[in-house]
Short mmCIF file of C-alpha atoms and ligand atoms in Angstrom, two decimals:
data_model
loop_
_atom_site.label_atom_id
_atom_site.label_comp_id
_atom_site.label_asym_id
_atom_site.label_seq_id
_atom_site.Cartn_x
_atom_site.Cartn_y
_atom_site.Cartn_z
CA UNK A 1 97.79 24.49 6.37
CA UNK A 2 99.81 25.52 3.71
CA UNK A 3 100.45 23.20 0.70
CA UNK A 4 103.92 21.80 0.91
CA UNK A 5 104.89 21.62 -2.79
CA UNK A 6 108.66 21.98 -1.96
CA UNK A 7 108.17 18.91 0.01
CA UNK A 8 106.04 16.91 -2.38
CA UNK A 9 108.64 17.61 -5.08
CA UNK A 10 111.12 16.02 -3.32
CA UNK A 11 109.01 12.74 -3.84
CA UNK A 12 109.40 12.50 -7.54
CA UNK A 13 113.05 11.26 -8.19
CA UNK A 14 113.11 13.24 -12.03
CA UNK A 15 112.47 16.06 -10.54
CA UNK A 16 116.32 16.34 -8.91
CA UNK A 17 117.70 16.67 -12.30
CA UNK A 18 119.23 19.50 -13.56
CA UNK A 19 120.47 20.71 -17.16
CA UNK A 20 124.09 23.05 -16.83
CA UNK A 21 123.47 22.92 -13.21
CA UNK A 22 120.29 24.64 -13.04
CA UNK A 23 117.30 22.33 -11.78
CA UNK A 24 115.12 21.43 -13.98
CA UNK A 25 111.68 23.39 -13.63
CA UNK A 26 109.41 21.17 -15.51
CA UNK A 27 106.29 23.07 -16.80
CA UNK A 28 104.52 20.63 -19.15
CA UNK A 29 102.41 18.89 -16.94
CA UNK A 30 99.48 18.96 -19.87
CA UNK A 31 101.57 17.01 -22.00
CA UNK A 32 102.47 14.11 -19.00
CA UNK A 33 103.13 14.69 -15.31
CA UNK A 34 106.27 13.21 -13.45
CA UNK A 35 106.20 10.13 -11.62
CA UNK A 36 106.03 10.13 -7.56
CA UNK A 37 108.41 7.29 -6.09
CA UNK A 38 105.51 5.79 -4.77
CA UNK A 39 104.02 5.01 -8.14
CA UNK A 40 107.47 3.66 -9.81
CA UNK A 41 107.62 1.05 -6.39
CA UNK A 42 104.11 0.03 -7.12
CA UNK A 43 104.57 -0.69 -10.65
CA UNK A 44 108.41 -2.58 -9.54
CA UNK A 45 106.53 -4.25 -6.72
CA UNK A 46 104.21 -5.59 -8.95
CA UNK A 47 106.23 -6.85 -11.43
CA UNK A 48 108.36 -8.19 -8.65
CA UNK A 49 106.52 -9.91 -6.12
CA UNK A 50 102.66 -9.97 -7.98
CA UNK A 51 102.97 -10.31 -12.36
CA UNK A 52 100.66 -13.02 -13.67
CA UNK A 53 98.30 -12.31 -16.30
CA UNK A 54 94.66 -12.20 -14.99
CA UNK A 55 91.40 -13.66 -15.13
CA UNK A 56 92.71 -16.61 -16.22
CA UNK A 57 95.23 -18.38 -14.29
CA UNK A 58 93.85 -21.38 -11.84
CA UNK A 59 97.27 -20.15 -9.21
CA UNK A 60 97.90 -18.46 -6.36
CA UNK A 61 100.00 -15.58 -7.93
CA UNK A 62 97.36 -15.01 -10.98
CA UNK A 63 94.79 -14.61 -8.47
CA UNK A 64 96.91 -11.88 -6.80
CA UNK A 65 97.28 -10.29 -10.14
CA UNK A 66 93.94 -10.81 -10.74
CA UNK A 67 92.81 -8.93 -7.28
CA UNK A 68 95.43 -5.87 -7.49
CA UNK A 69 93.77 -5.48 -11.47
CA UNK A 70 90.30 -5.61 -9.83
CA UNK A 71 91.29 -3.55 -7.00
CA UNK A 72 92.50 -0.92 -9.31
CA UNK A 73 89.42 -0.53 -11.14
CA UNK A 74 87.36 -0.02 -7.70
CA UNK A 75 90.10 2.86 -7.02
CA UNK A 76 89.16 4.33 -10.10
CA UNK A 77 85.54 4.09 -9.30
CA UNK A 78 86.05 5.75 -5.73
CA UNK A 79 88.02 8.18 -7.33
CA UNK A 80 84.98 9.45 -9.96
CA UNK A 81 82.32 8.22 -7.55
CA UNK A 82 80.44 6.30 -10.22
CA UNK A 83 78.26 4.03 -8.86
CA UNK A 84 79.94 0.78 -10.17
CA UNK A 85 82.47 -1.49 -10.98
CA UNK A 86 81.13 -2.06 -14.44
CA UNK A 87 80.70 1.05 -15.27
CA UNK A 88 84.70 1.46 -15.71
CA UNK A 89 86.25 0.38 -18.66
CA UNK A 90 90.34 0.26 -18.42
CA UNK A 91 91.64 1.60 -21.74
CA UNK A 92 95.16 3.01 -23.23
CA UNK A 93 94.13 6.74 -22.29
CA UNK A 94 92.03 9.40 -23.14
CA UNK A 95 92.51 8.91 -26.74
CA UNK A 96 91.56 5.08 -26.87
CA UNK A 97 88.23 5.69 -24.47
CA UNK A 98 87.12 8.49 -26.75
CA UNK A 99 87.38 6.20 -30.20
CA UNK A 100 85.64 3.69 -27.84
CA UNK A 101 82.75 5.34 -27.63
CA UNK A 102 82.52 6.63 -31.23
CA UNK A 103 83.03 3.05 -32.67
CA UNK A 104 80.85 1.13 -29.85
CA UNK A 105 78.20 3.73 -28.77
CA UNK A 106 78.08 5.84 -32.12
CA UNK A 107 77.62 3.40 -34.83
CA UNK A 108 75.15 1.76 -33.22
CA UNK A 109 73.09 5.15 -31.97
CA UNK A 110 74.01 7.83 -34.44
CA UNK A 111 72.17 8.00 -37.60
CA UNK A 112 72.05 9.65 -40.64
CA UNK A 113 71.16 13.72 -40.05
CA UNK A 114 71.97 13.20 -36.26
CA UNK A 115 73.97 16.17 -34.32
CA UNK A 116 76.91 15.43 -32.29
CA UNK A 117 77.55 18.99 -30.36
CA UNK A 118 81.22 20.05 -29.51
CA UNK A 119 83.16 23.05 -28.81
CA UNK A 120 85.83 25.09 -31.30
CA UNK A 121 88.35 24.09 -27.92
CA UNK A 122 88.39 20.44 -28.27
CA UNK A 123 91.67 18.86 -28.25
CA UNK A 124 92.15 16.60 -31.53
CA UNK A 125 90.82 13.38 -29.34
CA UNK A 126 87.64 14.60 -29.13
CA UNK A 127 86.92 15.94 -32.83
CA UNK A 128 88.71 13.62 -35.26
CA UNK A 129 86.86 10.11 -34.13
CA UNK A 130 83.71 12.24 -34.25
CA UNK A 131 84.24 13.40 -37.82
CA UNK A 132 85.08 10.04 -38.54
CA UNK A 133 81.53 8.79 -37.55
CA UNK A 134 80.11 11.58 -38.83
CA UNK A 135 81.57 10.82 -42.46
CA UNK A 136 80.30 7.03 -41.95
CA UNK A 137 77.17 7.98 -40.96
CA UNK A 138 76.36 11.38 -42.45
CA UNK A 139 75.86 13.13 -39.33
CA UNK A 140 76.55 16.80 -38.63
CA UNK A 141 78.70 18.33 -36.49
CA UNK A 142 77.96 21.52 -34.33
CA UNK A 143 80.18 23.54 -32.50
CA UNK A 144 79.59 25.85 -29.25
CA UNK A 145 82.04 29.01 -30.30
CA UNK A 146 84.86 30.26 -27.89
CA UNK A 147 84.31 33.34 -26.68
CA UNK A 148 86.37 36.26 -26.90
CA UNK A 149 87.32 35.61 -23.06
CA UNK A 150 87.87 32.08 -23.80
CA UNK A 151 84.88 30.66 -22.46
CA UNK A 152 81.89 29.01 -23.87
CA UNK A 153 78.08 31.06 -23.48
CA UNK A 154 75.74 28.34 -22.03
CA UNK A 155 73.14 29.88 -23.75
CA UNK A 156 74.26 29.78 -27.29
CA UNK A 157 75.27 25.98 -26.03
CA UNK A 158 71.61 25.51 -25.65
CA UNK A 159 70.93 26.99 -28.66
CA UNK A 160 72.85 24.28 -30.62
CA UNK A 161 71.42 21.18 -28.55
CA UNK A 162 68.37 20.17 -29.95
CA UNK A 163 66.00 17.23 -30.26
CA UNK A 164 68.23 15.99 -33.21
CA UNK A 165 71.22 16.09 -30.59
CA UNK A 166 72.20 12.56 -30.34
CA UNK A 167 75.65 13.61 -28.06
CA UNK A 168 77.43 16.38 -26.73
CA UNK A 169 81.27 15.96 -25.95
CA UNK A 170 83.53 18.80 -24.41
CA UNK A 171 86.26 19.03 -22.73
CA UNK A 172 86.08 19.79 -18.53
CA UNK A 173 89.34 21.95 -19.06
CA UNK A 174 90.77 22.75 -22.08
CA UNK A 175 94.68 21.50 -22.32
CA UNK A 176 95.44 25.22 -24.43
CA UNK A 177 92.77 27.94 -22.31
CA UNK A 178 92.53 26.59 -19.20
CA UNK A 179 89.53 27.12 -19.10
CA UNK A 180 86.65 25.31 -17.17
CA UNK A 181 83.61 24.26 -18.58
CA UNK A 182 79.75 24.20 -17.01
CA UNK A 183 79.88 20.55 -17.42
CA UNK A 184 76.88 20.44 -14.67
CA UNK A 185 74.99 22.87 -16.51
CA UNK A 186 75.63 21.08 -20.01
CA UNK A 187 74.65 17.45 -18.88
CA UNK A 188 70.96 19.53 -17.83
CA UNK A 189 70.21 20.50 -21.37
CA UNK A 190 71.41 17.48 -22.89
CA UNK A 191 69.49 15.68 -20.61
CA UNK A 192 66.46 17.70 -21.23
CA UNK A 193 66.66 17.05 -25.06
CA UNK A 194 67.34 13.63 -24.88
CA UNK A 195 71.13 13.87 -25.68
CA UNK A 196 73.97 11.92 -23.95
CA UNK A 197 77.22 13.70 -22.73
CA UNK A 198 80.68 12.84 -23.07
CA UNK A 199 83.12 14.93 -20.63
CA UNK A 200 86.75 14.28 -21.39
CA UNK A 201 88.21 14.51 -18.34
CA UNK A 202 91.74 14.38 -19.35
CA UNK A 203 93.03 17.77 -18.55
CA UNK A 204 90.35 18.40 -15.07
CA UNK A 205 90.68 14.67 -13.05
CA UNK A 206 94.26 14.97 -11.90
CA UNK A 207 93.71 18.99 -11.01
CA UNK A 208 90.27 18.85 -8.91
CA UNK A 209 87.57 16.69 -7.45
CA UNK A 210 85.91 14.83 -10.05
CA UNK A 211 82.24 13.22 -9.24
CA UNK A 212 80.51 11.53 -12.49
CA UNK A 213 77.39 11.41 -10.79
CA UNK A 214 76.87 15.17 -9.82
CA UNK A 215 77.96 16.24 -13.18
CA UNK A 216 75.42 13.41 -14.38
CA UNK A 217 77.32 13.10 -17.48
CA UNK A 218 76.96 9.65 -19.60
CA UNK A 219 80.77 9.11 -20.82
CA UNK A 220 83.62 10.48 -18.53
CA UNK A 221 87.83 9.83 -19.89
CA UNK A 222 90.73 10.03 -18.69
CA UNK A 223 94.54 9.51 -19.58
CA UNK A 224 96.12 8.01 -16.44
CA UNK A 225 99.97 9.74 -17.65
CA UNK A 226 98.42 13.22 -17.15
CA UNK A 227 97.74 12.14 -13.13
CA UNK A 228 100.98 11.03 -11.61
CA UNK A 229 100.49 7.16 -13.14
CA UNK A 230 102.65 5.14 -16.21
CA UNK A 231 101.57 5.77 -19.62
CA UNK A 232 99.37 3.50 -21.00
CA UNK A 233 96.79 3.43 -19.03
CA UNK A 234 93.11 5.12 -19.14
CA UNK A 235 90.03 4.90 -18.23
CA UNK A 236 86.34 5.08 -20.00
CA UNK A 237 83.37 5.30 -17.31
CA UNK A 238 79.57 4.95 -19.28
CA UNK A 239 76.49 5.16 -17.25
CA UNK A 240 75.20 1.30 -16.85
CA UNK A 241 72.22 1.66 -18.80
CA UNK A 242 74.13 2.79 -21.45
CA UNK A 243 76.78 0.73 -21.76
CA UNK A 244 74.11 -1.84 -22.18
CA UNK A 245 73.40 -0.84 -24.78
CA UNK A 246 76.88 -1.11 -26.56
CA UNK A 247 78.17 -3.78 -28.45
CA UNK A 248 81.65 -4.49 -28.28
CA UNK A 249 84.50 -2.15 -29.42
CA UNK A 250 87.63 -4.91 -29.95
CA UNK A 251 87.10 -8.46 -29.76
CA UNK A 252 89.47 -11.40 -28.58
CA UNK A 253 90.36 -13.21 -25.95
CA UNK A 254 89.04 -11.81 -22.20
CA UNK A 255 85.75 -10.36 -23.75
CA UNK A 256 84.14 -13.30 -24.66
CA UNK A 257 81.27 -15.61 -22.61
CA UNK A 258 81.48 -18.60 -25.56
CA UNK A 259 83.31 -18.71 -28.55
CA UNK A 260 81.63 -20.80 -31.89
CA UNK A 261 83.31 -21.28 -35.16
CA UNK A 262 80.68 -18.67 -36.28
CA UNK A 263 79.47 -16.27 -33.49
CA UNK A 264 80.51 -15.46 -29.97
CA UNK A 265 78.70 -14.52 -26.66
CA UNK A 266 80.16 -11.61 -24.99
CA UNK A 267 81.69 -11.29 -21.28
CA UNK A 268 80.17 -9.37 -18.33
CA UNK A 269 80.79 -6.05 -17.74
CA UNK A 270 83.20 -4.31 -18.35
CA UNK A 271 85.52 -6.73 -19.22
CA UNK A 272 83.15 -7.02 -22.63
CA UNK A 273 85.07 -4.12 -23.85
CA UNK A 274 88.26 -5.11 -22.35
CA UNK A 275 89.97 -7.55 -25.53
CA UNK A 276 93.06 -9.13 -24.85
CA UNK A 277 95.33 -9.20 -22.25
CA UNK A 278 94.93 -5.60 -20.38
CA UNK A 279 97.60 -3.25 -18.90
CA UNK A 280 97.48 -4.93 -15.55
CA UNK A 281 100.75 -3.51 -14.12
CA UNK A 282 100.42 0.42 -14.77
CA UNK A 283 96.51 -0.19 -13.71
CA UNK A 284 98.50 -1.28 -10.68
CA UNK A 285 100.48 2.16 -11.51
CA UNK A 286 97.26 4.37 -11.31
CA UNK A 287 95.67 3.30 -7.90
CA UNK A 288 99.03 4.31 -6.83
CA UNK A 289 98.61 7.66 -8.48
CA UNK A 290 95.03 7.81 -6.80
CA UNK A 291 95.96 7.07 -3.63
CA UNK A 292 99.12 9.76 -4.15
CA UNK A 293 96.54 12.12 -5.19
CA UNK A 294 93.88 11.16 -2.51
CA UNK A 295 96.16 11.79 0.40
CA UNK A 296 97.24 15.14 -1.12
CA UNK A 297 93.41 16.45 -1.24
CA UNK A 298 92.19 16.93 -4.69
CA UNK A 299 90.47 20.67 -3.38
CA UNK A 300 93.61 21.83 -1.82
CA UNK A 301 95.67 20.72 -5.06
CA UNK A 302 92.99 23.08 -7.40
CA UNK A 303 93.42 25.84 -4.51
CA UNK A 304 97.57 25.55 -5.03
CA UNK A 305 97.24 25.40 -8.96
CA UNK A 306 94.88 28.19 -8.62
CA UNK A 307 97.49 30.46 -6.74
CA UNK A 308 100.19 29.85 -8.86
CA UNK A 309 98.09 30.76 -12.06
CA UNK A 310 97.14 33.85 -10.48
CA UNK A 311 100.40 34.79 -10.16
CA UNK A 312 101.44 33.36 -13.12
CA UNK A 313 98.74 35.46 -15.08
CA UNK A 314 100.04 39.07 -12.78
CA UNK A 315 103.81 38.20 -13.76
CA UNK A 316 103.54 37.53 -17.34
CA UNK A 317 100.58 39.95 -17.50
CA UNK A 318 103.24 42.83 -16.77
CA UNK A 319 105.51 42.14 -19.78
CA UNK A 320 104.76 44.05 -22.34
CA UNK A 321 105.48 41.89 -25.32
CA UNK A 322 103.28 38.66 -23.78
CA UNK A 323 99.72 38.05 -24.99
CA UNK A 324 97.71 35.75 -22.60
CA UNK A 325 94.78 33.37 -23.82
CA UNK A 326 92.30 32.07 -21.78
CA UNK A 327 89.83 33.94 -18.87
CA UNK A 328 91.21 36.64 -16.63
CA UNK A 329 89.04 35.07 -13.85
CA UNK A 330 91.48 32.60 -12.19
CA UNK A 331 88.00 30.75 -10.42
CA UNK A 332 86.99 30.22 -14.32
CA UNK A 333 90.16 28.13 -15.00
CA UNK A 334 92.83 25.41 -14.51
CA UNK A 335 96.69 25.65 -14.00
CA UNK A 336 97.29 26.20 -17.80
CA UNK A 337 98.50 29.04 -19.16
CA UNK A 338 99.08 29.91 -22.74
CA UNK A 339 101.05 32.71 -24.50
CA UNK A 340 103.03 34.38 -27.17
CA UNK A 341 105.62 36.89 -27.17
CA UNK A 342 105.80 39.51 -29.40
CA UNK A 343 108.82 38.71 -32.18
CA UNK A 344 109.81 35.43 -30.69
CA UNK A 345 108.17 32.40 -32.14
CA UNK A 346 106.95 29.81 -29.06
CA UNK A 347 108.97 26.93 -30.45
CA UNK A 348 112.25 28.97 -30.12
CA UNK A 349 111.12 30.74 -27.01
CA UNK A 350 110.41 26.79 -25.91
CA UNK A 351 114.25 26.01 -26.81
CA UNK A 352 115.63 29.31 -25.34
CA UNK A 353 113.83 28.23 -21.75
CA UNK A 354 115.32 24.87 -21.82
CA UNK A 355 118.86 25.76 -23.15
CA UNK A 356 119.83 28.86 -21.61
CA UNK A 357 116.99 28.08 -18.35
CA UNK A 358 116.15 24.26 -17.88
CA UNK A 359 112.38 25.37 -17.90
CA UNK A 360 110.55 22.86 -19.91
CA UNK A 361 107.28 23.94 -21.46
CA UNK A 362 105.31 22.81 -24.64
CA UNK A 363 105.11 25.08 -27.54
CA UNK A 364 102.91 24.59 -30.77
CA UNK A 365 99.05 23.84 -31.63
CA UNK A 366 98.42 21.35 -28.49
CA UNK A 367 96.65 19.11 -30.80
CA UNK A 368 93.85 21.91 -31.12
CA UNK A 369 94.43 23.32 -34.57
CA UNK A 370 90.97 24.52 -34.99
CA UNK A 371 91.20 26.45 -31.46
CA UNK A 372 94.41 27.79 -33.00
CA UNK A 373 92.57 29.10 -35.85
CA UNK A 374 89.91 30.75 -33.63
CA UNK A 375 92.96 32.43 -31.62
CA UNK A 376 93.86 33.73 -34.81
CA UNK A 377 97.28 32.27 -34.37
CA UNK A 378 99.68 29.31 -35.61
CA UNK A 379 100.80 28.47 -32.17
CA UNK A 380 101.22 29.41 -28.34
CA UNK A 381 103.70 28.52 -25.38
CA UNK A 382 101.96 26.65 -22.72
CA UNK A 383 103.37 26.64 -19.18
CA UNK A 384 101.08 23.78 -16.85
CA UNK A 385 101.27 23.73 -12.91
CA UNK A 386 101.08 20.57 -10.76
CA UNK A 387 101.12 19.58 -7.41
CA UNK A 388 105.29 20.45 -7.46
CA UNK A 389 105.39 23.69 -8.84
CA UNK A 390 106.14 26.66 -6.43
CA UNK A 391 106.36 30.28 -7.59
CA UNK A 392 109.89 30.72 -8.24
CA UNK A 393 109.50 27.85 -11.41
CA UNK A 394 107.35 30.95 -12.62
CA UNK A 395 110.00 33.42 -11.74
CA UNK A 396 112.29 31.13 -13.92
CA UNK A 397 110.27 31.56 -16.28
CA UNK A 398 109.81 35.00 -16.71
CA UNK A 399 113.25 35.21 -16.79
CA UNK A 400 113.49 32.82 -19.23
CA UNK A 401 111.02 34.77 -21.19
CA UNK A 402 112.94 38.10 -21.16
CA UNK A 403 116.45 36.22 -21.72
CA UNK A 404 114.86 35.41 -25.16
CA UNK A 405 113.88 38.76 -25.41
CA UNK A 406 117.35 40.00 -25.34
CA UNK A 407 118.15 37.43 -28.22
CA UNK A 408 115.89 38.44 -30.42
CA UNK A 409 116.63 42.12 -29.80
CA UNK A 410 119.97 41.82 -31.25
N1 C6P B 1 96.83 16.54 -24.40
C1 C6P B 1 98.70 18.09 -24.34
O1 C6P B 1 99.90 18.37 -24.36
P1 C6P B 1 96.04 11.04 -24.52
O2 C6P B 1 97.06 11.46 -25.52
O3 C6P B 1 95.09 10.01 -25.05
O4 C6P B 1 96.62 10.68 -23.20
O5 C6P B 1 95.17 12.36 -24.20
C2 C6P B 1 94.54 13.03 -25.24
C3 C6P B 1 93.92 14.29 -24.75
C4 C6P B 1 92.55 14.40 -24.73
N2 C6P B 1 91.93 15.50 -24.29
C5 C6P B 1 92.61 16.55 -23.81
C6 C6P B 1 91.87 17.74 -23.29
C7 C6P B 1 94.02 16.51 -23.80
O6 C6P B 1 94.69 17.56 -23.34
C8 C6P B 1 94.69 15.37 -24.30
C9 C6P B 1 96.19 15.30 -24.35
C10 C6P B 1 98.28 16.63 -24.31
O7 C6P B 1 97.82 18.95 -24.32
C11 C6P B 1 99.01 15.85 -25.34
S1 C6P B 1 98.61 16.33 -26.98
#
């Protein structure tokens, strides 16, 4: 059957919008996807018929509250197939479950002269809270290199993962390359020299079937804006018997068992690293997103994304001022594409799209300076497919593309 994206567009209300009567193509999915109708009802619904705050109210309505919040979390499980409730960990996003495990899991289990192995792609979320530990704890920080192709080589990955190797952390896809990384592979020789993995899953779980189990990673995050749901709202899976091992990352109300003058007990799992009152509603928001997702088919969304790439990569291939970054291979990577064109810097070729084109894409570092630096450039354009794009947004934006062209000629 062929995917309907035509029709699934017409399910996200923003999408109708148009700038000097043009409609708007939006191409910066990386950044935050649009919002189906479904998910905006489910967030309204719940503030309409269900709001309460939860696991504490004695009433009818906060244990409705209480039940859609708890249902959400199961989605979430489903969704990654871990194996348990308490193994997910509602957070703010990608960001927030990453700092989580560097302040909960890393000061308690990385030491002085311990390696934490990353990659030259990570996006600034998964390098900054790691130099942070590393500072507090004089660790050392290794990176895998990015290829000329814009891979990582497993085997110079194995190389740097040794019996001082305390974690590895990389990215599934990179937000800038596209590229996809042998998670599967990596968890192996981690596991093999006693090293955890952390696999931020911010830029792979809305694009493809994600299973924590067979990639038998240790830490898996994701930002819930970058898959169809609200902003605000993450999520932080950790393997059981590691989690168990964590104290607490903020502490307040929710997280505790007993609270002394001078010492508290800590709350079950998760809700031990869930302080305060949590983000009920948009959790409410991303089953929504899940189910959105679910009924489109996860492998026939990555099959779509993966066809529009392709012909992404042929159209803007042919122009002879673009430079593409990232693999050739389309099987090797996600809907992401980066770019530059010769003369035309990507922020104005970013403002030319929008005002003389309505295409919206991002232009700059991505939050991945030091991948920047490895490019050998200052910044790129980044065009990002999702389950709405069709092949004439590219077409727009080729246009788009030699329309600045023109200006810059003259
Ligand atoms: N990348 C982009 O335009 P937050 O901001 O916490 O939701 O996600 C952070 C993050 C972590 N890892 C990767 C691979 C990411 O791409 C991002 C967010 C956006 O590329 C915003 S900078």
């Amino acid at each position: 059957m062929r995917f309907d994206a035509a029709g699934l567009r017409k399910e996200f209300p923003i999408l109708s919008r148009e700038f000097d009567g043009k409609r708007l193509v939006y191409l910066d999915n990386p950044a935050t996807t649009q919002k189906p109708r479904a998910v905006i009802d489910a967030v309204s619904r719940f503030y309409e018929h269900s709001n309460a705050n939860v696991h504490r109210g004695a009433y009818r309505l906060a244990e409705e509250s209480t039940a859609a919040y708890e249902g959400a979390r199961e989605k979430v499980r489903g969704f990654l197939n871990a194996a348990s409730v308490e193994e997910i960990i509602f957070t703010r996003g990608a960001t927030e479950s990453i700092n989580l495990v560097a302040y909960a899991w890393g000061r308690k289990h990385v030491a002085e002269g311990d390696e934490i192995v990353l990659t030259e792609m990570e996006h600034h979320s998964n390098l900054v809270p790691w130099q942070l530990l590393a500072q507090e704890k004089k660790a050392v920080l290794r990176f895998v290199p990015v290829e000329n192709d814009g891979t990582i080589d497993v085997t110079r990955a194995a190389a740097l993962i040794t019996p001082r190797t305390r974690l590895v952390s990389m990215t599934q896809v990179s937000n800038v390359l596209g590229t996809i990384n042998p998670v599967r592979r990596i968890a192996e020789l981690a596991r093999e020299r006693g090293a955890l993995l952390l696999v931020d899953g911010a830029q792979s779980v809305p694009h493809m079937a994600v299973d924590v189990r067979d990639i038998g990673c240790d830490f898996f995050v994701l930002s819930g804006h970058k898959m169809l749901a609200p902003t605000g709202i993450g999520a932080l899976y950790v393997r059981k018997a590691v989690l168990e091992t964590m104290p607490p990352f903020h502490g307040g109300g929710d997280m505790i068992r007993q609270v002394f003058l001078d010492h508290a007990t800590w709350n079950d799992l998760p809700w031990k690293f869930e302080a305060g009152t949590p983000n009920f509603a948009d959790a409410v928001g991303l089953a929504a997103a899940i189910d959105f997702l679910s009924a489109v088919g996860l492998d026939a969304l990555q099959e779509h994304e993966r066809a529009l790439t392709g012909y992404a990569i042929g159209r803007l291939g042919e122009m002879a001022g673009v430079t593409l970054y990232g693999p050739r291979d389309v099987a090797l990577r996600g809907g992401v594409v980066s770019f530059n064109v010769e003369g035309v810097h990507p922020h104005d070729l970013a403002t030319i799209l929008d005002r003389e084109s309505a295409v919206a894409i991002r232009a700059g570092h991505h939050c991945a300076q030091p991948l920047m630096k490895r490019l050998n450039v200052a910044a790129t354009a980044r065009a990002g497919f999702y389950l709405y794009n069709v092949e004439e947004d590219i077409d727009r934006l080729v246009e788009g593309i030699h329309k600045a062209e023109e200006i810059f000629k003259t």
